[in-house]
Short mmCIF file of C-alpha atoms in Angstrom, two decimals:
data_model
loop_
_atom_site.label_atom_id
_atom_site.label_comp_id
_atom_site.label_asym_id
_atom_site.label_seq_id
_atom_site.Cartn_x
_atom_site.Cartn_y
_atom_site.Cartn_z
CA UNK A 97 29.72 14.90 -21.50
CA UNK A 98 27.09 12.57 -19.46
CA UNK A 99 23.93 11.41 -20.75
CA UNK A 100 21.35 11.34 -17.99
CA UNK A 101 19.00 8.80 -18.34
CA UNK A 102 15.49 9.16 -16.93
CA UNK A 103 14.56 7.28 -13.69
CA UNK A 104 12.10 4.50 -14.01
CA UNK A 105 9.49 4.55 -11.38
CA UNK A 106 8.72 1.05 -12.02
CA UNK A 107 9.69 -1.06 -8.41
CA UNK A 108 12.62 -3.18 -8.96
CA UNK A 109 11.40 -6.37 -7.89
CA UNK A 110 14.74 -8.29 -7.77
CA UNK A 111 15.66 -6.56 -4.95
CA UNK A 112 12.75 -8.49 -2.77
CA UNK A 113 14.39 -11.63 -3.40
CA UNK A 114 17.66 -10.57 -2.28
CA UNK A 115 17.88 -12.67 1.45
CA UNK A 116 18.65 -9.27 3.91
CA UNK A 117 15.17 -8.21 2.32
CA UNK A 118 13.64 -11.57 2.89
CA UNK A 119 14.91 -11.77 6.55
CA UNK A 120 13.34 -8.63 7.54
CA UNK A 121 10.14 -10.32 6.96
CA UNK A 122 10.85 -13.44 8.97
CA UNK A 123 9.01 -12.11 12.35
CA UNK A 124 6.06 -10.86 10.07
CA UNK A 125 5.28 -14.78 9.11
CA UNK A 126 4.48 -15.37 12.45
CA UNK A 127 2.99 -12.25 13.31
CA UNK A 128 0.27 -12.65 10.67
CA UNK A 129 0.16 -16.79 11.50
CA UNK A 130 -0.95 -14.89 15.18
CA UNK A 131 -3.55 -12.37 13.73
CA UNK A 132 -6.62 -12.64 15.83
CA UNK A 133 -8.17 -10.63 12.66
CA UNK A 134 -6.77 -13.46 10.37
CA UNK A 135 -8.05 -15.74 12.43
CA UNK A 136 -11.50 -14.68 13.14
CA UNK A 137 -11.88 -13.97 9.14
CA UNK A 138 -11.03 -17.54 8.30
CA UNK A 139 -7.68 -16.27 6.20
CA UNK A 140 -5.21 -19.80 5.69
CA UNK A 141 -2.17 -18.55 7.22
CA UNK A 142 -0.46 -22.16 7.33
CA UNK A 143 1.49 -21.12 4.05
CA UNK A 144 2.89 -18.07 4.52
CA UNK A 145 7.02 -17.92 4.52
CA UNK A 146 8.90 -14.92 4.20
CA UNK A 147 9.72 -14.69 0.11
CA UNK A 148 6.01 -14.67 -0.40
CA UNK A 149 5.51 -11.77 2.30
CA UNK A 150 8.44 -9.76 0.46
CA UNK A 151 7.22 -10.40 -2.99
CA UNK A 152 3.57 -9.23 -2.23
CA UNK A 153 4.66 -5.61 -0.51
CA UNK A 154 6.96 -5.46 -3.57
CA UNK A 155 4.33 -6.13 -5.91
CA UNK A 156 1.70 -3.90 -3.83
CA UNK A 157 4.06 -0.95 -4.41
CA UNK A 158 4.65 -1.59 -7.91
CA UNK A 159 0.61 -1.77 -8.01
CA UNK A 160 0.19 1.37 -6.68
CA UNK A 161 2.68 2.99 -9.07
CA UNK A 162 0.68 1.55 -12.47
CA UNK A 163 -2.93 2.17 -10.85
CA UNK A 164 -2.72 5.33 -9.38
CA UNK A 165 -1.30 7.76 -11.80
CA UNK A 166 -3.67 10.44 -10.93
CA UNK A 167 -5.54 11.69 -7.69
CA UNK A 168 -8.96 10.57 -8.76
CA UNK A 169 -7.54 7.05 -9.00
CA UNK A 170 -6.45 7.27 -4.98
CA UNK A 171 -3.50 9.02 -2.97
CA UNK A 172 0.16 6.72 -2.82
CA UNK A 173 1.27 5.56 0.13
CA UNK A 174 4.51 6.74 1.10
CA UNK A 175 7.08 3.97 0.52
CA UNK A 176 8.53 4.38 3.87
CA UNK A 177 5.50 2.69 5.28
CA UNK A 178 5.75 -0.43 3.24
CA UNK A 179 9.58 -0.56 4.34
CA UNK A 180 8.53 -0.22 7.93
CA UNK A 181 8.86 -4.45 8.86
CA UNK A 182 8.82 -4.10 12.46
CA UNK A 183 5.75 -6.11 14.34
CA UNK A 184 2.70 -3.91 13.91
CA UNK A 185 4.68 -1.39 11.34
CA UNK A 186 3.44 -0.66 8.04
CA UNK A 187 4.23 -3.69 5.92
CA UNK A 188 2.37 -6.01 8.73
CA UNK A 189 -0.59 -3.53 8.37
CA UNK A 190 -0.37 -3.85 4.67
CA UNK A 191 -0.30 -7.15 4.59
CA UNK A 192 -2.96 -8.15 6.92
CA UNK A 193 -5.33 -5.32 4.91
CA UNK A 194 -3.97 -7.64 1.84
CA UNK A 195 -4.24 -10.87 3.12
CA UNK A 196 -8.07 -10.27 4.51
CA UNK A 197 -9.36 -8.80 1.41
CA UNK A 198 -8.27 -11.51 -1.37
CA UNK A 199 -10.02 -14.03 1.47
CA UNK A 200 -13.14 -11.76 0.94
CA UNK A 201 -12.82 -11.58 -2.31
CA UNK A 202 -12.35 -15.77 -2.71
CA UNK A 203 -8.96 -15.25 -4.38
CA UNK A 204 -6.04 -17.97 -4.35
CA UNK A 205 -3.67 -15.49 -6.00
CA UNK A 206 -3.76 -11.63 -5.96
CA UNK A 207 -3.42 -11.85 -9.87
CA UNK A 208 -1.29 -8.75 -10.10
CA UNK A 209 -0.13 -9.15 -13.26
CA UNK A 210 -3.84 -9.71 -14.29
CA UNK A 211 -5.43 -6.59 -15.80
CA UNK A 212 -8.94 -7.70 -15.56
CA UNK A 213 -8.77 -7.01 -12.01
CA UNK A 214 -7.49 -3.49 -12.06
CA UNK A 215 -10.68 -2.21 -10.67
CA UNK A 216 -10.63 -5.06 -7.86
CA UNK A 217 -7.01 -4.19 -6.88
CA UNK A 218 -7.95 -0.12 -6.76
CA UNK A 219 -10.04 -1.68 -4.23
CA UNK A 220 -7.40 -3.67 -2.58
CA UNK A 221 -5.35 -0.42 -2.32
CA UNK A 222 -8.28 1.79 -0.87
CA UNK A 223 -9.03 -1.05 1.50
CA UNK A 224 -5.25 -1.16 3.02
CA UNK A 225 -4.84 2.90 3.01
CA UNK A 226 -8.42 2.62 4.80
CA UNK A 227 -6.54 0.03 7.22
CA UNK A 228 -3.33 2.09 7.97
CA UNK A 229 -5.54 5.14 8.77
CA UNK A 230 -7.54 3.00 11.52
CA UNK A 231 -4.13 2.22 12.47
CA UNK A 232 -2.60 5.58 12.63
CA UNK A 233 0.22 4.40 10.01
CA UNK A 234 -0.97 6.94 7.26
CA UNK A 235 -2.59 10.33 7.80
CA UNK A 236 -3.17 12.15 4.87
CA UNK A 237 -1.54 15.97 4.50
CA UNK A 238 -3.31 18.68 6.14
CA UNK A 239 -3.22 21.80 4.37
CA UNK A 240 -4.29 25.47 6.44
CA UNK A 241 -4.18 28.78 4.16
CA UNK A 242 -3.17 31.82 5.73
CA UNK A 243 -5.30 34.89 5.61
CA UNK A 244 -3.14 36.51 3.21
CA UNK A 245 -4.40 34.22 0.40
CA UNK A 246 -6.93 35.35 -1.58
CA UNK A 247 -10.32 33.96 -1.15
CA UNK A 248 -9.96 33.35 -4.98
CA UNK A 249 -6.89 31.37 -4.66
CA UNK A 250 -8.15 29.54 -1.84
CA UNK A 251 -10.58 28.05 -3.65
CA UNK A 252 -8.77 26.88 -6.50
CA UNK A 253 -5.97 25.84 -4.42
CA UNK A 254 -8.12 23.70 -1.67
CA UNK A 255 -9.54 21.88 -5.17
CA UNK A 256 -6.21 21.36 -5.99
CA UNK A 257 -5.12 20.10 -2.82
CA UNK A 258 -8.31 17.71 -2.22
CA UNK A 259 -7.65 16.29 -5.68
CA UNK A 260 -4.73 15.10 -4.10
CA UNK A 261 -6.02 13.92 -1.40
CA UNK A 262 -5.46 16.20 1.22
CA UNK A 263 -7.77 17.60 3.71
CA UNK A 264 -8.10 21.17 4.57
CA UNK A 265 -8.28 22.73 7.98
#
């Protein structure tokens, strides 16, 4: 007889150091070293090598999974878009969202592991979902009713679904 164990959700962060991880991130560095955005904003982009880049989607991720345990807290990203390395792709959104608000914010580290700034990185998370919706990279779920449903239902349902973050149509 097996024993199943439950899954952790919690990201396994050993598997952004792991070098065919790390060398998917190699075009990002100059990418973002490129970013008219960066540049206009004044972001120091001299320092920025490929570990780093890994490390900080991993920890993003594994941000999003302690902050936002409930709707009201804001809608996860789909982890397909922080996998999505390519030149303008999800991670390079993510990133540049990232890397433009700890500037604003006068930060030398994120300070994930820093609990005092919970609030601050909620922030950080609205203002890169914000960024991959100007971007197209995340569109939140639309959810239609048909007629069928009661108006009842509908209400309680679209409540439901909003909580989520969804928009109804």
């Amino acid at each position: 007889m097996s024993v199943s164990k439950a899954r952790s959700n919690k990201v396994d962060m050993s598997e952004y150091d792991r070098a065919a991880v790390i060398d998917r991130f190699v075009p990002l560095v100059e990418a973002l070293r490129r970013s008219d955005e960066l540049q206009r904003a004044g972001v120091a982009v001299i320092d920025l090598d490929a570990p780093t880049l890994a490390r900080t989607i991993g920890s993003l991720r594994d941000l999003q999974r302690t902050l936002c345990t409930t709707p009201e807290q804001g809608v996860r990203l789909p982890v397909d878009v922080f996998a999505d390395t390519a030149i303008n792709g999800g991670a390079h959104c993510i990133l540049e969202a990232a890397l433009l608000f700890k500037h604003a914010r006068r930060w030398r580290t994120f300070g994930f592991d820093q609990p005092t700034r919970a609030d601050a990185h909620r922030e950080l998370l609205a203002a890169i979902r914000n960024a991959l919706r100007d971007q197209q990279r995340f569109v939140e779920p639309r959810i239609t009713f048909a007629r069928t449903v009661p108006e009842s239902e509908v209400a309680e349902l679209s409540a439901l679904a909003v909580a989520h973050g969804c928009k109804i149509v």
